[in-house]
Amino acid sequence: MSGRESAETLLEAVTEVARWAGDMALAHFRDGLAVELKGDGSPVTVADRAAERAAREWINHRFPDDGILGEEYGAERPDARRRWILDPIDGTKSFIHGVPLWGTLIAVAEGDDVLAGAINCAAAGELVAAARGAGCWWNGTRCSVSTVSELGAATVLTTDERFPHAPERQGAWAALAARAGMSRSWGDCFGYLLVATGRAESMMDPQMAAWDSAALQPVIEEAGGVFTDWDGATTAFGGSAVATNAVLAEEIRRVLRR
């Protein structure tokens, strides 16, 4: 392919590869897999690796000039103008415990500009995908963030309320949760899918790698929401993430800064 594809073409591409890799992971779900620990202490299974290999094969066949960055197998063609960013199973801890709130994340970016992204929560039967200017689509239907405007009526989410990797931010989360209508730890990428489809008003994580966050930005923004890092910068590569609907964006970030 030319590397100058339309937004619609990239939307179709991230959707297809997310579905392909997600189905590969789903084939191993609740299958009694052995779990290994990586150097950073995070778990990994044969399902993570098989799903990422499937995504890489798909991309290499259709976009052979593009680079790839994945959680399990690192960088391929790192000097390419455009790169695909892969997390084969976001939420491996949920996956290995038989909980369906995990997903496959696929993004395509030029530099720090994420052109398209997809979240495939295959075990839950939900897929959202977006591309710049082409909207956000939930199982094939256009979707948008909620219009809830009162924090006291809002649902706010995070992956782990203990904030083990950023304890200095646990107090900010506790302050927000105390003011919100409901707080839950429906975590990892599933929480961002809920924001994009209007079923929660905010989702946040204090620490994220590029493959955790890249796909989330276009999904949230094309659904009409606001996506920043914890400090309020509009980026998918700030090492953290805060996603909100539009009307509560300023208030939620103000509470977190305090």
PDB file of C-alpha atoms in Angstrom:
ATOM      1  CA  MET A   1       0.000   0.000   0.000  1.00  0.00           C
ATOM      2  CA  SER A   2       1.041   3.598  -0.574  1.00  0.00           C
ATOM      3  CA  GLY A   3       1.315   4.857   3.000  1.00  0.00           C
ATOM      4  CA  ARG A   4      -1.141   7.662   2.106  1.00  0.00           C
ATOM      5  CA  GLU A   5      -4.339   5.775   2.740  1.00  0.00           C
ATOM      6  CA  SER A   6      -7.570   7.555   3.576  1.00  0.00           C
ATOM      7  CA  ALA A   7      -8.969   7.717   7.088  1.00  0.00           C
ATOM      8  CA  GLU A   8     -11.652   5.241   6.058  1.00  0.00           C
ATOM      9  CA  THR A   9      -9.030   2.783   4.801  1.00  0.00           C
ATOM     10  CA  LEU A  10      -7.072   3.029   8.049  1.00  0.00           C
ATOM     11  CA  LEU A  11     -10.294   2.634  10.026  1.00  0.00           C
ATOM     12  CA  GLU A  12     -11.024  -0.587   8.167  1.00  0.00           C
ATOM     13  CA  ALA A  13      -7.433  -1.741   8.642  1.00  0.00           C
ATOM     14  CA  VAL A  14      -7.235  -1.247  12.416  1.00  0.00           C
ATOM     15  CA  THR A  15     -10.648  -2.859  12.769  1.00  0.00           C
ATOM     16  CA  GLU A  16      -9.614  -5.909  10.779  1.00  0.00           C
ATOM     17  CA  VAL A  17      -6.274  -6.471  12.476  1.00  0.00           C
ATOM     18  CA  ALA A  18      -7.785  -5.902  15.947  1.00  0.00           C
ATOM     19  CA  ARG A  19     -10.463  -8.460  15.184  1.00  0.00           C
ATOM     20  CA  TRP A  20      -7.920 -10.932  13.761  1.00  0.00           C
ATOM     21  CA  ALA A  21      -5.531 -10.690  16.709  1.00  0.00           C
ATOM     22  CA  GLY A  22      -8.350 -10.555  19.253  1.00  0.00           C
ATOM     23  CA  ASP A  23      -9.859 -13.735  17.882  1.00  0.00           C
ATOM     24  CA  MET A  24      -6.459 -15.396  18.180  1.00  0.00           C
ATOM     25  CA  ALA A  25      -6.272 -14.423  21.855  1.00  0.00           C
ATOM     26  CA  LEU A  26      -9.885 -15.463  22.441  1.00  0.00           C
ATOM     27  CA  ALA A  27      -9.109 -18.970  21.194  1.00  0.00           C
ATOM     28  CA  HIS A  28      -6.857 -19.377  24.255  1.00  0.00           C
ATOM     29  CA  PHE A  29      -9.183 -17.704  26.789  1.00  0.00           C
ATOM     30  CA  ARG A  30     -10.078 -19.828  29.830  1.00  0.00           C
ATOM     31  CA  ASP A  31      -7.838 -22.575  28.479  1.00  0.00           C
ATOM     32  CA  GLY A  32      -5.622 -23.154  31.511  1.00  0.00           C
ATOM     33  CA  LEU A  33      -2.543 -21.473  30.058  1.00  0.00           C
ATOM     34  CA  ALA A  34       0.786 -21.426  31.826  1.00  0.00           C
ATOM     35  CA  VAL A  35       1.747 -17.937  32.999  1.00  0.00           C
ATOM     36  CA  GLU A  36       5.262 -16.520  32.862  1.00  0.00           C
ATOM     37  CA  LEU A  37       6.547 -13.363  34.514  1.00  0.00           C
ATOM     38  CA  LYS A  38       8.485 -10.854  32.424  1.00  0.00           C
ATOM     39  CA  GLY A  39      11.407  -8.838  33.724  1.00  0.00           C
ATOM     40  CA  ASP A  40       9.123  -6.101  35.024  1.00  0.00           C
ATOM     41  CA  GLY A  41       7.001  -8.611  36.936  1.00  0.00           C
ATOM     42  CA  SER A  42       4.023  -8.429  34.565  1.00  0.00           C
ATOM     43  CA  PRO A  43       2.442 -11.690  33.381  1.00  0.00           C
ATOM     44  CA  VAL A  44       2.551 -13.051  29.835  1.00  0.00           C
ATOM     45  CA  THR A  45       1.104 -16.160  28.197  1.00  0.00           C
ATOM     46  CA  VAL A  46       1.297 -17.987  24.894  1.00  0.00           C
ATOM     47  CA  ALA A  47      -1.930 -16.172  23.988  1.00  0.00           C
ATOM     48  CA  ASP A  48      -0.227 -12.753  24.188  1.00  0.00           C
ATOM     49  CA  ARG A  49       2.542 -13.924  21.908  1.00  0.00           C
ATOM     50  CA  ALA A  50       0.296 -15.724  19.430  1.00  0.00           C
ATOM     51  CA  ALA A  51      -1.989 -12.701  19.096  1.00  0.00           C
ATOM     52  CA  GLU A  52       0.908 -10.321  18.528  1.00  0.00           C
ATOM     53  CA  ARG A  53       2.457 -12.632  15.928  1.00  0.00           C
ATOM     54  CA  ALA A  54      -0.882 -12.749  14.122  1.00  0.00           C
ATOM     55  CA  ALA A  55      -1.104  -8.945  14.093  1.00  0.00           C
ATOM     56  CA  ARG A  56       2.467  -8.596  12.832  1.00  0.00           C
ATOM     57  CA  GLU A  57       1.888 -11.074  10.028  1.00  0.00           C
ATOM     58  CA  TRP A  58      -1.242  -9.191   8.971  1.00  0.00           C
ATOM     59  CA  ILE A  59       0.545  -5.830   8.952  1.00  0.00           C
ATOM     60  CA  ASN A  60       3.645  -7.115   7.207  1.00  0.00           C
ATOM     61  CA  HIS A  61       1.515  -8.578   4.445  1.00  0.00           C
ATOM     62  CA  ARG A  62      -0.592  -5.469   3.825  1.00  0.00           C
ATOM     63  CA  PHE A  63       1.680  -2.609   4.914  1.00  0.00           C
ATOM     64  CA  PRO A  64       5.218  -3.961   4.382  1.00  0.00           C
ATOM     65  CA  ASP A  65       6.897  -0.546   4.560  1.00  0.00           C
ATOM     66  CA  ASP A  66       5.415   0.389   7.935  1.00  0.00           C
ATOM     67  CA  GLY A  67       7.148  -0.017  11.260  1.00  0.00           C
ATOM     68  CA  ILE A  68       5.751  -2.030  14.154  1.00  0.00           C
ATOM     69  CA  LEU A  69       6.087  -1.592  17.911  1.00  0.00           C
ATOM     70  CA  GLY A  70       4.583  -4.317  20.080  1.00  0.00           C
ATOM     71  CA  GLU A  71       4.635  -5.172  23.755  1.00  0.00           C
ATOM     72  CA  GLU A  72       5.911  -8.711  23.316  1.00  0.00           C
ATOM     73  CA  TYR A  73       8.302  -8.506  20.340  1.00  0.00           C
ATOM     74  CA  GLY A  74       9.569  -4.922  20.345  1.00  0.00           C
ATOM     75  CA  ALA A  75      10.296  -2.750  17.318  1.00  0.00           C
ATOM     76  CA  GLU A  76      10.438  -3.681  13.648  1.00  0.00           C
ATOM     77  CA  ARG A  77      11.542  -1.150  10.989  1.00  0.00           C
ATOM     78  CA  PRO A  78      11.871   1.569  13.652  1.00  0.00           C
ATOM     79  CA  ASP A  79      12.875   4.231  11.104  1.00  0.00           C
ATOM     80  CA  ALA A  80       9.680   3.894   9.052  1.00  0.00           C
ATOM     81  CA  ARG A  81       7.576   7.027   8.610  1.00  0.00           C
ATOM     82  CA  ARG A  82       4.479   5.261   9.890  1.00  0.00           C
ATOM     83  CA  ARG A  83       4.270   2.627  12.621  1.00  0.00           C
ATOM     84  CA  TRP A  84       1.715   0.262  14.067  1.00  0.00           C
ATOM     85  CA  ILE A  85       1.548  -0.002  17.851  1.00  0.00           C
ATOM     86  CA  LEU A  86       0.262  -3.277  19.313  1.00  0.00           C
ATOM     87  CA  ASP A  87      -0.872  -4.600  22.660  1.00  0.00           C
ATOM     88  CA  PRO A  88      -2.124  -8.126  21.954  1.00  0.00           C
ATOM     89  CA  ILE A  89      -3.803  -8.538  25.359  1.00  0.00           C
ATOM     90  CA  ASP A  90      -4.314  -5.415  27.431  1.00  0.00           C
ATOM     91  CA  GLY A  91      -5.414  -6.745  30.790  1.00  0.00           C
ATOM     92  CA  THR A  92      -3.483 -10.004  30.922  1.00  0.00           C
ATOM     93  CA  LYS A  93      -4.266 -10.334  34.646  1.00  0.00           C
ATOM     94  CA  SER A  94      -7.977 -10.324  33.837  1.00  0.00           C
ATOM     95  CA  PHE A  95      -7.331 -12.748  30.976  1.00  0.00           C
ATOM     96  CA  ILE A  96      -5.538 -15.314  33.105  1.00  0.00           C
ATOM     97  CA  HIS A  97      -8.265 -15.135  35.787  1.00  0.00           C
ATOM     98  CA  GLY A  98     -11.010 -15.813  33.243  1.00  0.00           C
ATOM     99  CA  VAL A  99     -12.450 -12.283  33.479  1.00  0.00           C
ATOM    100  CA  PRO A 100     -13.628 -10.965  30.075  1.00  0.00           C
ATOM    101  CA  LEU A 101     -12.549  -7.329  30.612  1.00  0.00           C
ATOM    102  CA  TRP A 102      -9.405  -7.557  28.484  1.00  0.00           C
ATOM    103  CA  GLY A 103      -8.814  -6.382  24.952  1.00  0.00           C
ATOM    104  CA  THR A 104      -6.541  -6.150  21.950  1.00  0.00           C
ATOM    105  CA  LEU A 105      -5.236  -2.673  21.142  1.00  0.00           C
ATOM    106  CA  ILE A 106      -4.124  -1.645  17.663  1.00  0.00           C
ATOM    107  CA  ALA A 107      -2.986   1.835  16.619  1.00  0.00           C
ATOM    108  CA  VAL A 108      -1.289   3.339  13.584  1.00  0.00           C
ATOM    109  CA  ALA A 109       0.683   6.558  13.990  1.00  0.00           C
ATOM    110  CA  GLU A 110       2.971   8.993  12.223  1.00  0.00           C
ATOM    111  CA  GLY A 111       5.340  10.330  14.832  1.00  0.00           C
ATOM    112  CA  ASP A 112       3.198  11.271  17.823  1.00  0.00           C
ATOM    113  CA  ASP A 113       0.069  11.726  15.691  1.00  0.00           C
ATOM    114  CA  VAL A 114      -2.137   8.663  16.086  1.00  0.00           C
ATOM    115  CA  LEU A 115      -4.123   8.278  12.872  1.00  0.00           C
ATOM    116  CA  ALA A 116      -6.411   5.414  13.873  1.00  0.00           C
ATOM    117  CA  GLY A 117      -6.994   3.019  16.726  1.00  0.00           C
ATOM    118  CA  ALA A 118      -9.107   0.061  17.764  1.00  0.00           C
ATOM    119  CA  ILE A 119     -10.041  -1.694  20.996  1.00  0.00           C
ATOM    120  CA  ASN A 120     -11.327  -5.243  20.556  1.00  0.00           C
ATOM    121  CA  CYS A 121     -12.718  -6.704  23.774  1.00  0.00           C
ATOM    122  CA  ALA A 122     -13.306 -10.025  22.092  1.00  0.00           C
ATOM    123  CA  ALA A 123     -14.504 -11.968  25.128  1.00  0.00           C
ATOM    124  CA  ALA A 124     -17.101  -9.270  25.840  1.00  0.00           C
ATOM    125  CA  GLY A 125     -18.148  -9.085  22.191  1.00  0.00           C
ATOM    126  CA  GLU A 126     -17.381  -5.372  21.867  1.00  0.00           C
ATOM    127  CA  LEU A 127     -15.121  -3.585  19.392  1.00  0.00           C
ATOM    128  CA  VAL A 128     -14.633   0.163  18.999  1.00  0.00           C
ATOM    129  CA  ALA A 129     -12.507   1.688  16.257  1.00  0.00           C
ATOM    130  CA  ALA A 130     -11.807   5.227  15.103  1.00  0.00           C
ATOM    131  CA  ALA A 131      -9.770   7.189  12.594  1.00  0.00           C
ATOM    132  CA  ARG A 132      -9.128  10.907  12.372  1.00  0.00           C
ATOM    133  CA  GLY A 133     -12.124  12.538  10.728  1.00  0.00           C
ATOM    134  CA  ALA A 134     -13.968   9.240  10.235  1.00  0.00           C
ATOM    135  CA  GLY A 135     -15.678   8.991  13.615  1.00  0.00           C
ATOM    136  CA  CYS A 136     -15.764   6.295  16.281  1.00  0.00           C
ATOM    137  CA  TRP A 137     -17.645   3.069  15.640  1.00  0.00           C
ATOM    138  CA  TRP A 138     -18.907   0.528  18.161  1.00  0.00           C
ATOM    139  CA  ASN A 139     -19.662  -2.881  16.634  1.00  0.00           C
ATOM    140  CA  GLY A 140     -20.289  -1.082  13.343  1.00  0.00           C
ATOM    141  CA  THR A 141     -22.505   1.712  14.707  1.00  0.00           C
ATOM    142  CA  ARG A 142     -21.417   5.316  15.256  1.00  0.00           C
ATOM    143  CA  CYS A 143     -20.922   6.029  18.965  1.00  0.00           C
ATOM    144  CA  SER A 144     -20.229   8.989  21.217  1.00  0.00           C
ATOM    145  CA  VAL A 145     -19.354   9.882  24.780  1.00  0.00           C
ATOM    146  CA  SER A 146     -22.071  10.731  27.275  1.00  0.00           C
ATOM    147  CA  THR A 147     -23.524  14.176  27.926  1.00  0.00           C
ATOM    148  CA  VAL A 148     -23.578  13.803  31.730  1.00  0.00           C
ATOM    149  CA  SER A 149     -22.617  17.217  33.096  1.00  0.00           C
ATOM    150  CA  GLU A 150     -22.749  16.729  36.876  1.00  0.00           C
ATOM    151  CA  LEU A 151     -19.830  15.016  38.572  1.00  0.00           C
ATOM    152  CA  GLY A 152     -22.231  13.740  41.222  1.00  0.00           C
ATOM    153  CA  ALA A 153     -24.001  11.757  38.495  1.00  0.00           C
ATOM    154  CA  ALA A 154     -20.834  10.538  36.772  1.00  0.00           C
ATOM    155  CA  THR A 155     -19.250   7.099  36.692  1.00  0.00           C
ATOM    156  CA  VAL A 156     -15.469   7.264  37.026  1.00  0.00           C
ATOM    157  CA  LEU A 157     -13.159   4.316  36.446  1.00  0.00           C
ATOM    158  CA  THR A 158      -9.573   3.247  36.937  1.00  0.00           C
ATOM    159  CA  THR A 159      -7.750  -0.057  36.609  1.00  0.00           C
ATOM    160  CA  ASP A 160      -6.508  -0.461  40.187  1.00  0.00           C
ATOM    161  CA  GLU A 161      -7.702   1.867  42.955  1.00  0.00           C
ATOM    162  CA  ARG A 162      -4.561   1.108  44.972  1.00  0.00           C
ATOM    163  CA  PHE A 163      -2.389   2.829  42.300  1.00  0.00           C
ATOM    164  CA  PRO A 164       0.537   0.486  43.036  1.00  0.00           C
ATOM    165  CA  HIS A 165       2.754   1.981  40.312  1.00  0.00           C
ATOM    166  CA  ALA A 166       2.030   5.633  41.159  1.00  0.00           C
ATOM    167  CA  PRO A 167       1.022   5.866  44.842  1.00  0.00           C
ATOM    168  CA  GLU A 168       1.501   9.630  44.797  1.00  0.00           C
ATOM    169  CA  ARG A 169      -1.594   9.894  42.589  1.00  0.00           C
ATOM    170  CA  GLN A 170      -3.849   7.669  44.664  1.00  0.00           C
ATOM    171  CA  GLY A 171      -5.054  10.651  46.696  1.00  0.00           C
ATOM    172  CA  ALA A 172      -6.172  12.498  43.567  1.00  0.00           C
ATOM    173  CA  TRP A 173      -8.158   9.465  42.458  1.00  0.00           C
ATOM    174  CA  ALA A 174      -9.712   9.135  45.936  1.00  0.00           C
ATOM    175  CA  ALA A 175     -10.804  12.794  45.827  1.00  0.00           C
ATOM    176  CA  LEU A 176     -12.434  12.309  42.442  1.00  0.00           C
ATOM    177  CA  ALA A 177     -14.108   9.047  43.427  1.00  0.00           C
ATOM    178  CA  ALA A 178     -15.543  10.688  46.557  1.00  0.00           C
ATOM    179  CA  ARG A 179     -17.266  13.363  44.445  1.00  0.00           C
ATOM    180  CA  ALA A 180     -18.478  11.090  41.649  1.00  0.00           C
ATOM    181  CA  GLY A 181     -21.798   9.294  41.531  1.00  0.00           C
ATOM    182  CA  MET A 182     -20.083   5.923  41.161  1.00  0.00           C
ATOM    183  CA  SER A 183     -16.492   4.716  41.026  1.00  0.00           C
ATOM    184  CA  ARG A 184     -15.419   1.321  39.787  1.00  0.00           C
ATOM    185  CA  SER A 185     -12.292  -0.547  38.699  1.00  0.00           C
ATOM    186  CA  TRP A 186     -13.619  -1.834  35.371  1.00  0.00           C
ATOM    187  CA  GLY A 187     -10.108  -1.503  34.190  1.00  0.00           C
ATOM    188  CA  ASP A 188      -7.598  -1.676  31.405  1.00  0.00           C
ATOM    189  CA  CYS A 189      -8.869  -0.849  27.923  1.00  0.00           C
ATOM    190  CA  PHE A 190     -12.446  -1.895  28.729  1.00  0.00           C
ATOM    191  CA  GLY A 191     -12.862   1.263  30.797  1.00  0.00           C
ATOM    192  CA  TYR A 192     -11.915   3.469  27.841  1.00  0.00           C
ATOM    193  CA  LEU A 193     -14.352   1.569  25.644  1.00  0.00           C
ATOM    194  CA  LEU A 194     -17.078   2.401  28.183  1.00  0.00           C
ATOM    195  CA  VAL A 195     -16.224   6.112  28.022  1.00  0.00           C
ATOM    196  CA  ALA A 196     -16.223   6.122  24.205  1.00  0.00           C
ATOM    197  CA  THR A 197     -19.655   4.480  24.130  1.00  0.00           C
ATOM    198  CA  GLY A 198     -21.245   6.761  26.739  1.00  0.00           C
ATOM    199  CA  ARG A 199     -21.527   4.249  29.586  1.00  0.00           C
ATOM    200  CA  ALA A 200     -18.957   5.918  31.854  1.00  0.00           C
ATOM    201  CA  GLU A 201     -17.789   9.516  32.080  1.00  0.00           C
ATOM    202  CA  SER A 202     -14.109   9.065  32.881  1.00  0.00           C
ATOM    203  CA  MET A 203     -11.371   6.440  32.857  1.00  0.00           C
ATOM    204  CA  MET A 204      -7.804   6.990  33.979  1.00  0.00           C
ATOM    205  CA  ASP A 205      -4.492   5.236  34.572  1.00  0.00           C
ATOM    206  CA  PRO A 206      -1.436   6.832  36.213  1.00  0.00           C
ATOM    207  CA  GLN A 207       1.116   4.761  34.308  1.00  0.00           C
ATOM    208  CA  MET A 208       0.960   3.495  30.714  1.00  0.00           C
ATOM    209  CA  ALA A 209       3.312   2.366  27.965  1.00  0.00           C
ATOM    210  CA  ALA A 210       2.861   3.505  24.365  1.00  0.00           C
ATOM    211  CA  TRP A 211       1.113   0.245  23.398  1.00  0.00           C
ATOM    212  CA  ASP A 212      -1.338   0.733  26.296  1.00  0.00           C
ATOM    213  CA  SER A 213      -2.416   4.224  25.303  1.00  0.00           C
ATOM    214  CA  ALA A 214      -1.882   4.870  21.575  1.00  0.00           C
ATOM    215  CA  ALA A 215      -5.129   3.304  20.355  1.00  0.00           C
ATOM    216  CA  LEU A 216      -7.164   5.054  23.033  1.00  0.00           C
ATOM    217  CA  GLN A 217      -6.635   8.636  21.897  1.00  0.00           C
ATOM    218  CA  PRO A 218      -8.409   8.524  18.506  1.00  0.00           C
ATOM    219  CA  VAL A 219     -11.184   6.350  19.953  1.00  0.00           C
ATOM    220  CA  ILE A 220     -11.978   8.833  22.719  1.00  0.00           C
ATOM    221  CA  GLU A 221     -11.510  11.967  20.636  1.00  0.00           C
ATOM    222  CA  GLU A 222     -13.508  10.770  17.631  1.00  0.00           C
ATOM    223  CA  ALA A 223     -16.298   9.826  20.053  1.00  0.00           C
ATOM    224  CA  GLY A 224     -16.361  13.482  21.141  1.00  0.00           C
ATOM    225  CA  GLY A 225     -14.367  13.093  24.346  1.00  0.00           C
ATOM    226  CA  VAL A 226     -11.112  14.482  25.685  1.00  0.00           C
ATOM    227  CA  PHE A 227      -7.945  12.410  26.049  1.00  0.00           C
ATOM    228  CA  THR A 228      -4.838  13.682  27.837  1.00  0.00           C
ATOM    229  CA  ASP A 229      -2.069  12.482  30.068  1.00  0.00           C
ATOM    230  CA  TRP A 230      -2.449  12.948  33.832  1.00  0.00           C
ATOM    231  CA  ASP A 231      -0.960  16.452  33.619  1.00  0.00           C
ATOM    232  CA  GLY A 232      -3.466  17.569  31.003  1.00  0.00           C
ATOM    233  CA  ALA A 233      -1.305  17.398  27.873  1.00  0.00           C
ATOM    234  CA  THR A 234      -3.086  16.239  24.727  1.00  0.00           C
ATOM    235  CA  THR A 235      -0.965  13.216  23.881  1.00  0.00           C
ATOM    236  CA  ALA A 236      -1.122   9.451  23.648  1.00  0.00           C
ATOM    237  CA  PHE A 237       2.498   9.153  24.715  1.00  0.00           C
ATOM    238  CA  GLY A 238       2.647  10.939  28.066  1.00  0.00           C
ATOM    239  CA  GLY A 239       3.063   7.803  30.154  1.00  0.00           C
ATOM    240  CA  SER A 240      -0.406   8.109  31.717  1.00  0.00           C
ATOM    241  CA  ALA A 241      -3.982   8.642  30.568  1.00  0.00           C
ATOM    242  CA  VAL A 242      -7.173  10.472  31.505  1.00  0.00           C
ATOM    243  CA  ALA A 243     -10.219  10.075  29.256  1.00  0.00           C
ATOM    244  CA  THR A 244     -13.444  11.982  29.848  1.00  0.00           C
ATOM    245  CA  ASN A 245     -16.581  13.109  28.128  1.00  0.00           C
ATOM    246  CA  ALA A 246     -16.403  16.709  26.913  1.00  0.00           C
ATOM    247  CA  VAL A 247     -18.588  18.482  29.449  1.00  0.00           C
ATOM    248  CA  LEU A 248     -16.784  17.138  32.529  1.00  0.00           C
ATOM    249  CA  ALA A 249     -13.283  17.337  31.054  1.00  0.00           C
ATOM    250  CA  GLU A 250     -12.135  20.502  32.825  1.00  0.00           C
ATOM    251  CA  GLU A 251     -13.740  19.706  36.179  1.00  0.00           C
ATOM    252  CA  ILE A 252     -12.337  16.193  36.408  1.00  0.00           C
ATOM    253  CA  ARG A 253      -8.824  17.319  35.508  1.00  0.00           C
ATOM    254  CA  ARG A 254      -9.064  20.178  38.010  1.00  0.00           C
ATOM    255  CA  VAL A 255      -9.919  17.707  40.778  1.00  0.00           C
ATOM    256  CA  LEU A 256      -7.009  15.478  39.775  1.00  0.00           C
ATOM    257  CA  ARG A 257      -4.541  18.388  39.798  1.00  0.00           C
ATOM    258  CA  ARG A 258      -5.542  19.268  43.357  1.00  0.00           C
TER     259      ARG A 258
END
